[in-house]
Coordinates of C-alpha atoms in Angstrom, one line a residue:
Chain A
X35 CA 0.1 49.0 0.2
X36 CA 2.4 46.9 -2.5
X37 CA 2.3 43.2 -1.8
X38 CA 5.4 41.4 -0.9
X39 CA 8.2 41.0 -2.8
X40 CA 7.7 37.2 -3.8
X41 CA 10.5 34.7 -3.0
X42 CA 13.4 33.7 -5.4
X43 CA 12.1 30.5 -7.1
X44 CA 15.1 28.9 -6.0
X45 CA 14.2 29.1 -2.7
X46 CA 10.5 28.1 -2.8
X47 CA 11.8 25.2 -4.9
X48 CA 14.5 23.7 -2.4
X49 CA 12.4 23.9 0.2
X50 CA 9.3 22.1 -1.0
X51 CA 11.4 19.7 -2.5
X52 CA 13.7 19.1 0.8
X53 CA 10.5 18.4 2.7
X54 CA 9.3 16.1 0.4
X55 CA 12.6 13.9 0.0
X56 CA 12.5 14.1 3.9
X57 CA 8.8 12.7 4.4
X58 CA 9.1 9.8 1.6
X59 CA 12.6 9.2 2.2
X60 CA 12.3 8.7 5.6
X61 CA 9.7 5.8 5.9
X62 CA 11.4 2.6 5.3
X63 CA 8.8 1.0 3.4
X64 CA 8.5 3.4 0.8
X65 CA 12.8 2.6 -0.1
X66 CA 11.7 -1.0 0.0
X67 CA 9.1 -0.5 -2.6
X68 CA 11.6 1.9 -4.7
X69 CA 8.4 4.7 -4.5
X70 CA 9.7 8.4 -5.6
X71 CA 7.5 11.2 -6.5
X72 CA 6.8 13.5 -8.6
X73 CA 6.3 17.3 -7.6
X74 CA 4.8 20.1 -9.5
X75 CA 3.8 23.0 -7.1
X76 CA 1.6 21.3 -4.5
X77 CA 0.5 18.4 -7.2
X78 CA 2.4 15.1 -6.0
X79 CA 2.7 11.8 -8.5
X80 CA 4.1 8.9 -7.6
X81 CA 6.6 7.2 -9.2
X82 CA 6.8 2.9 -8.3
X83 CA 10.1 2.2 -9.9
X84 CA 9.8 -1.1 -11.3
X85 CA 11.6 -4.3 -9.5
X86 CA 11.8 -7.9 -10.3
X87 CA 11.1 -8.2 -6.0
X88 CA 7.7 -6.8 -7.4
X89 CA 6.9 -9.4 -9.4
X90 CA 3.7 -11.4 -8.1
X91 CA 3.2 -13.7 -10.4
X92 CA 6.2 -15.1 -12.7
X93 CA 4.3 -16.6 -15.3
X94 CA 2.9 -13.8 -16.9
X95 CA 4.6 -11.8 -15.5
X96 CA 2.8 -9.4 -13.5
X97 CA 3.0 -6.9 -10.6
X98 CA 1.7 -8.7 -6.7
X99 CA -1.0 -7.5 -6.1
X100 CA -0.2 -6.5 -3.2
X101 CA 2.6 -4.1 -4.0
X102 CA -0.1 -2.4 -6.4
X103 CA -2.3 -1.9 -2.9
X104 CA 0.4 -0.8 -1.0
X105 CA 1.6 1.3 -3.5
X106 CA -2.0 3.6 -3.9
X107 CA -2.0 3.4 -0.1
X108 CA 1.1 5.0 0.4
X109 CA 0.6 7.6 -2.7
X110 CA -2.5 8.5 -0.7
X111 CA -0.8 8.9 3.0
X112 CA 1.9 11.4 1.0
X113 CA -0.6 13.0 -0.5
X114 CA -2.0 13.6 2.0
X115 CA 0.0 14.4 4.9
X116 CA 1.7 16.5 1.9
X117 CA -1.7 18.6 1.7
X118 CA -1.8 18.8 5.3
X119 CA 1.7 20.6 5.8
X120 CA 2.1 22.5 2.6
X121 CA 0.9 25.6 4.3
X122 CA 3.0 24.8 7.0
X123 CA 5.9 24.3 4.8
X124 CA 5.9 28.0 3.1
X125 CA 5.3 29.7 5.9
X126 CA 8.5 28.1 7.4
X127 CA 6.9 26.3 10.4
X128 CA 8.0 22.9 9.7
X129 CA 12.1 23.0 9.0
X130 CA 12.6 20.5 6.5
X131 CA 16.3 19.8 8.0
X132 CA 15.3 18.9 11.5
X133 CA 12.6 16.4 9.5
X134 CA 15.7 14.6 7.5
X135 CA 17.6 14.3 10.9
X136 CA 14.6 11.9 12.4
X137 CA 11.9 14.8 13.1
X138 CA 9.0 13.2 11.1
X139 CA 5.6 15.1 11.5
X140 CA 2.8 12.0 12.3
X141 CA 0.9 10.6 9.3
X142 CA -2.0 9.7 8.7
X143 CA -3.6 6.7 9.2
X144 CA -5.1 4.2 7.9
X145 CA -8.4 3.2 8.2
X146 CA -9.8 1.2 5.6
X147 CA -8.6 0.9 2.1
X148 CA -10.4 -0.7 -0.7
X149 CA -8.3 -1.8 -4.1
X150 CA -9.9 -2.1 -7.7
X151 CA -8.0 -4.1 -10.0
X152 CA -8.6 -3.3 -12.9
X153 CA -6.3 -4.9 -15.4
X154 CA -3.0 -6.9 -14.2
X155 CA -0.2 -4.4 -13.5
X156 CA 2.6 -4.7 -16.3
X157 CA 6.3 -5.8 -15.6
X158 CA 7.6 -1.9 -15.8
X159 CA 7.1 1.4 -14.2
X160 CA 3.7 2.7 -12.7
X161 CA 2.1 6.0 -11.8
X162 CA -0.5 7.1 -9.1
X163 CA -1.9 10.3 -8.4
X164 CA -4.3 10.5 -5.4
X165 CA -6.9 13.1 -4.6
X166 CA -8.7 13.9 -1.1
X167 CA -11.8 14.1 -1.6
X168 CA -12.5 15.6 1.8
X169 CA -10.7 16.0 4.2
X170 CA -11.7 17.0 7.9
X171 CA -10.1 17.8 10.7
X172 CA -10.5 13.9 12.1
X173 CA -11.1 12.3 9.0
X174 CA -10.1 12.2 5.8
X175 CA -11.3 10.3 2.3
X176 CA -8.7 9.7 -0.6
X177 CA -9.2 8.6 -3.8
X178 CA -5.8 7.6 -6.2
X179 CA -5.3 6.2 -9.5
X180 CA -2.8 4.4 -10.5
X181 CA -1.2 3.5 -14.5
X182 CA 1.0 2.2 -16.5
X183 CA 1.6 3.4 -20.5
X184 CA -1.9 4.9 -20.9
X185 CA -2.9 7.6 -18.4
X186 CA -6.2 7.0 -19.7
X187 CA -5.6 3.7 -18.7
X188 CA -5.5 3.0 -15.4
X189 CA -4.8 -0.3 -13.9
X190 CA -5.8 0.0 -10.3
X191 CA -7.9 2.5 -7.8
X192 CA -9.0 2.6 -4.8
X193 CA -10.6 5.2 -2.2
X194 CA -9.3 4.8 1.5
X195 CA -10.5 6.5 4.9
X196 CA -7.5 7.9 7.3
X197 CA -7.7 9.4 10.6
X198 CA -5.6 12.3 10.5
X199 CA -2.6 13.7 12.9
X200 CA -3.5 16.4 15.2
X201 CA -3.3 19.8 13.5
X202 CA 0.4 21.2 13.4
X203 CA -0.4 25.0 15.1
X204 CA -2.9 23.1 18.2
X205 CA -5.9 24.8 16.1
X206 CA -8.8 23.6 15.7
X207 CA -8.1 23.8 11.6
Chain B
X1232 CA -5.4 -33.2 -2.3
X1233 CA -1.6 -33.6 -0.6
X1234 CA 0.2 -33.3 -4.6
X1235 CA -2.1 -30.0 -4.2
X1236 CA -0.6 -28.8 -1.2
X1237 CA 2.3 -29.3 -2.8
X1238 CA 2.3 -27.6 -5.8
X1239 CA 0.4 -24.4 -3.4
X1240 CA 2.9 -24.4 -1.5
X1241 CA 5.4 -23.9 -4.3
X1242 CA 3.5 -21.7 -6.2
X1243 CA 3.5 -19.1 -3.3
X1244 CA 7.5 -19.8 -3.4
X1245 CA 7.8 -19.4 -6.0
X1246 CA 6.2 -15.6 -6.2
X1247 CA 9.0 -12.9 -6.4
X1248 CA 7.9 -10.4 -3.9
X1249 CA 6.4 -13.0 -1.1
X1250 CA 9.8 -14.4 -1.2
X1251 CA 11.0 -10.6 -0.9
X1252 CA 8.7 -10.5 1.9
X1253 CA 10.0 -13.3 3.3
X1254 CA 6.3 -15.3 3.3
X1255 CA 6.5 -18.3 4.6
X1256 CA 3.1 -20.8 4.0
X1257 CA 2.1 -23.0 7.3
X1258 CA -0.5 -23.9 6.5
X1259 CA -3.1 -25.5 3.9
X1260 CA -6.5 -27.1 4.2
X1261 CA -9.5 -26.7 1.3
X1262 CA -10.1 -23.2 0.4
X1263 CA -7.9 -22.1 3.6
X1264 CA -4.5 -20.6 3.6
X1265 CA -2.5 -19.5 6.5
X1266 CA 0.7 -16.9 5.4
X1267 CA 3.4 -16.6 7.9
X1268 CA 6.1 -12.5 7.8
X1269 CA 7.9 -11.9 10.1
X1270 CA 9.2 -8.1 11.4
X1271 CA 11.2 -6.7 9.6
X1272 CA 12.4 -3.5 9.8
X1273 CA 12.3 -2.7 6.3
X1274 CA 9.4 -3.0 5.8
X1275 CA 8.6 0.1 8.8
X1276 CA 6.4 2.6 8.3
X1277 CA 6.2 4.4 11.0
X1278 CA 9.9 5.0 11.6
X1279 CA 9.4 6.7 15.0
X1280 CA 7.2 3.0 16.9
X1281 CA 9.0 0.7 14.2
X1282 CA 5.5 -0.5 13.3
X1283 CA 5.0 -2.2 10.0
X1284 CA 3.5 -0.4 7.0
X1285 CA -0.1 -1.2 5.7
X1286 CA 1.3 -1.7 2.7
X1287 CA 3.1 -4.7 3.6
X1288 CA 0.3 -5.8 5.3
X1289 CA -2.1 -5.8 2.5
X1290 CA 0.4 -8.0 0.0
X1291 CA 0.6 -11.2 2.6
X1292 CA -3.0 -10.3 3.1
X1293 CA -3.1 -10.6 -0.8
X1294 CA -0.9 -14.1 -1.0
X1295 CA -2.9 -15.6 1.8
X1296 CA -6.5 -14.6 0.3
X1297 CA -5.1 -16.0 -3.4
X1298 CA -3.8 -19.3 -1.7
X1299 CA -6.9 -20.0 -0.4
X1300 CA -9.1 -19.4 -3.5
X1301 CA -5.7 -22.0 -5.3
X1302 CA -6.3 -24.6 -2.5
X1303 CA -10.2 -25.1 -3.5
X1304 CA -12.1 -28.2 -4.2
X1305 CA -13.1 -27.2 -7.3
X1306 CA -9.3 -26.6 -7.9
X1307 CA -9.2 -23.6 -10.4
X1308 CA -6.1 -23.4 -12.9
X1309 CA -5.2 -19.7 -11.7
X1310 CA -6.6 -16.5 -9.7
X1311 CA -6.1 -12.8 -9.8
X1312 CA -7.3 -10.2 -7.6
X1313 CA -10.8 -8.6 -8.8
X1314 CA -11.0 -6.3 -5.6
X1315 CA -9.4 -6.4 -2.3
X1316 CA -11.0 -4.2 1.6
X1317 CA -8.5 -4.1 4.2
X1318 CA -9.7 -2.6 7.8
X1319 CA -7.2 -1.7 9.8
X1320 CA -8.1 -2.3 13.8
X1321 CA -4.7 -1.5 15.3
X1322 CA -0.5 -1.2 14.4
X1323 CA 0.7 -4.3 14.4
X1324 CA 3.5 -4.3 17.3
X1325 CA 7.3 -3.9 17.3
X1326 CA 9.0 -6.9 16.3
X1327 CA 6.9 -9.9 16.4
X1328 CA 5.4 -11.6 12.8
X1329 CA 1.9 -11.3 10.9
X1330 CA 0.2 -14.0 10.5
X1331 CA -2.7 -14.2 8.4
X1332 CA -5.4 -16.8 7.7
X1333 CA -7.5 -16.7 4.5
X1334 CA -10.7 -18.8 3.6
X1335 CA -12.5 -19.4 0.5
X1336 CA -16.4 -19.8 2.2
X1337 CA -17.8 -19.1 -1.8
X1338 CA -17.0 -19.8 -5.0
X1339 CA -18.2 -19.8 -8.6
X1340 CA -17.0 -20.4 -11.8
X1341 CA -16.4 -17.5 -12.4
X1342 CA -15.8 -15.4 -9.3
X1343 CA -13.7 -16.6 -6.1
X1344 CA -15.1 -14.7 -2.2
X1345 CA -12.6 -14.2 0.3
X1346 CA -12.2 -13.1 4.1
X1347 CA -8.4 -13.0 5.8
X1348 CA -7.8 -12.4 9.3
X1349 CA -3.9 -10.7 10.5
X1350 CA -2.9 -11.0 13.9
X1351 CA 0.5 -10.5 15.6
X1352 CA 1.4 -12.6 19.0
X1353 CA -1.8 -11.2 20.2
X1354 CA -4.0 -13.5 18.7
X1355 CA -6.9 -12.6 20.3
X1356 CA -7.3 -8.8 18.7
X1357 CA -6.4 -9.0 15.2
X1358 CA -4.7 -6.5 13.6
X1359 CA -6.4 -6.2 10.1
X1360 CA -9.1 -8.0 8.1
X1361 CA -10.0 -8.0 4.7
X1362 CA -12.7 -9.2 2.8
X1363 CA -11.9 -9.7 -1.4
X1364 CA -13.6 -11.0 -5.0
X1365 CA -11.3 -13.3 -7.0
X1366 CA -11.1 -14.2 -10.5
X1367 CA -11.2 -18.0 -11.1
X1368 CA -9.2 -19.5 -14.6
X1369 CA -10.0 -22.0 -16.2
X1370 CA -7.4 -25.1 -16.3
X1371 CA -5.9 -25.9 -19.3

């Protein structure tokens, strides 16, 4: 038995990027904060593009703690949703065009979210990466870390619990 | 006290992100603050239902907790969030403003402890609650 011939790279990339864009750009609040996502395979990095409206302390100046919390929460939800959807993106069960037209899948809902502020957020871009510690049928636990200039010097981290949407294929996965 | 509440009000209004979210400090006491954030389509987290994103609730909770610390009679010169935990009880009703009330229930020379609640028009059932620790900066 010979294995199935891999799909052309452009087809794979186009499908993944189109789905991610539809997911991220479909949420007004993510656009409001100016958050984008970098993708390497199934790994995502949230990017918070700096804007003066994100300032919380104009004297330092520093990012607003609420912006930091929101950025970490958005990164957690998108990463969690992405992990949840990925197999269905690959199988072709999810149509990116349908999603871009406004037919978004149900997103995980936050149960609780705890943010640790390690140093003040500087008035510049920030990055965040979330790790799904556990994702069960109903509940998921996520850890997320954010940095600015140095990836090993976090300015904030958080853990959160989320209520997962029902599985897309109707199975008990 | 009158001066301080005037200062706290100005301080909140001077925060660019608080302005971006159209936050309004409606009440401030000795270690308590109330902030209202009107409904805005740009803050929606679920386009299908029109429910506000949890992140926007976090932002108003954080601001309100900070204002409660600033208004405490022991008058810190400034404050920053050390940690903030938010529990989301239910989705806020689309179209309704979110009103948060924060209380700084204990303060030491270095740390302020704060609790907050967020409601919409249904004031009996909180949308979210928060608890956190804030720094106490000395006056210059």
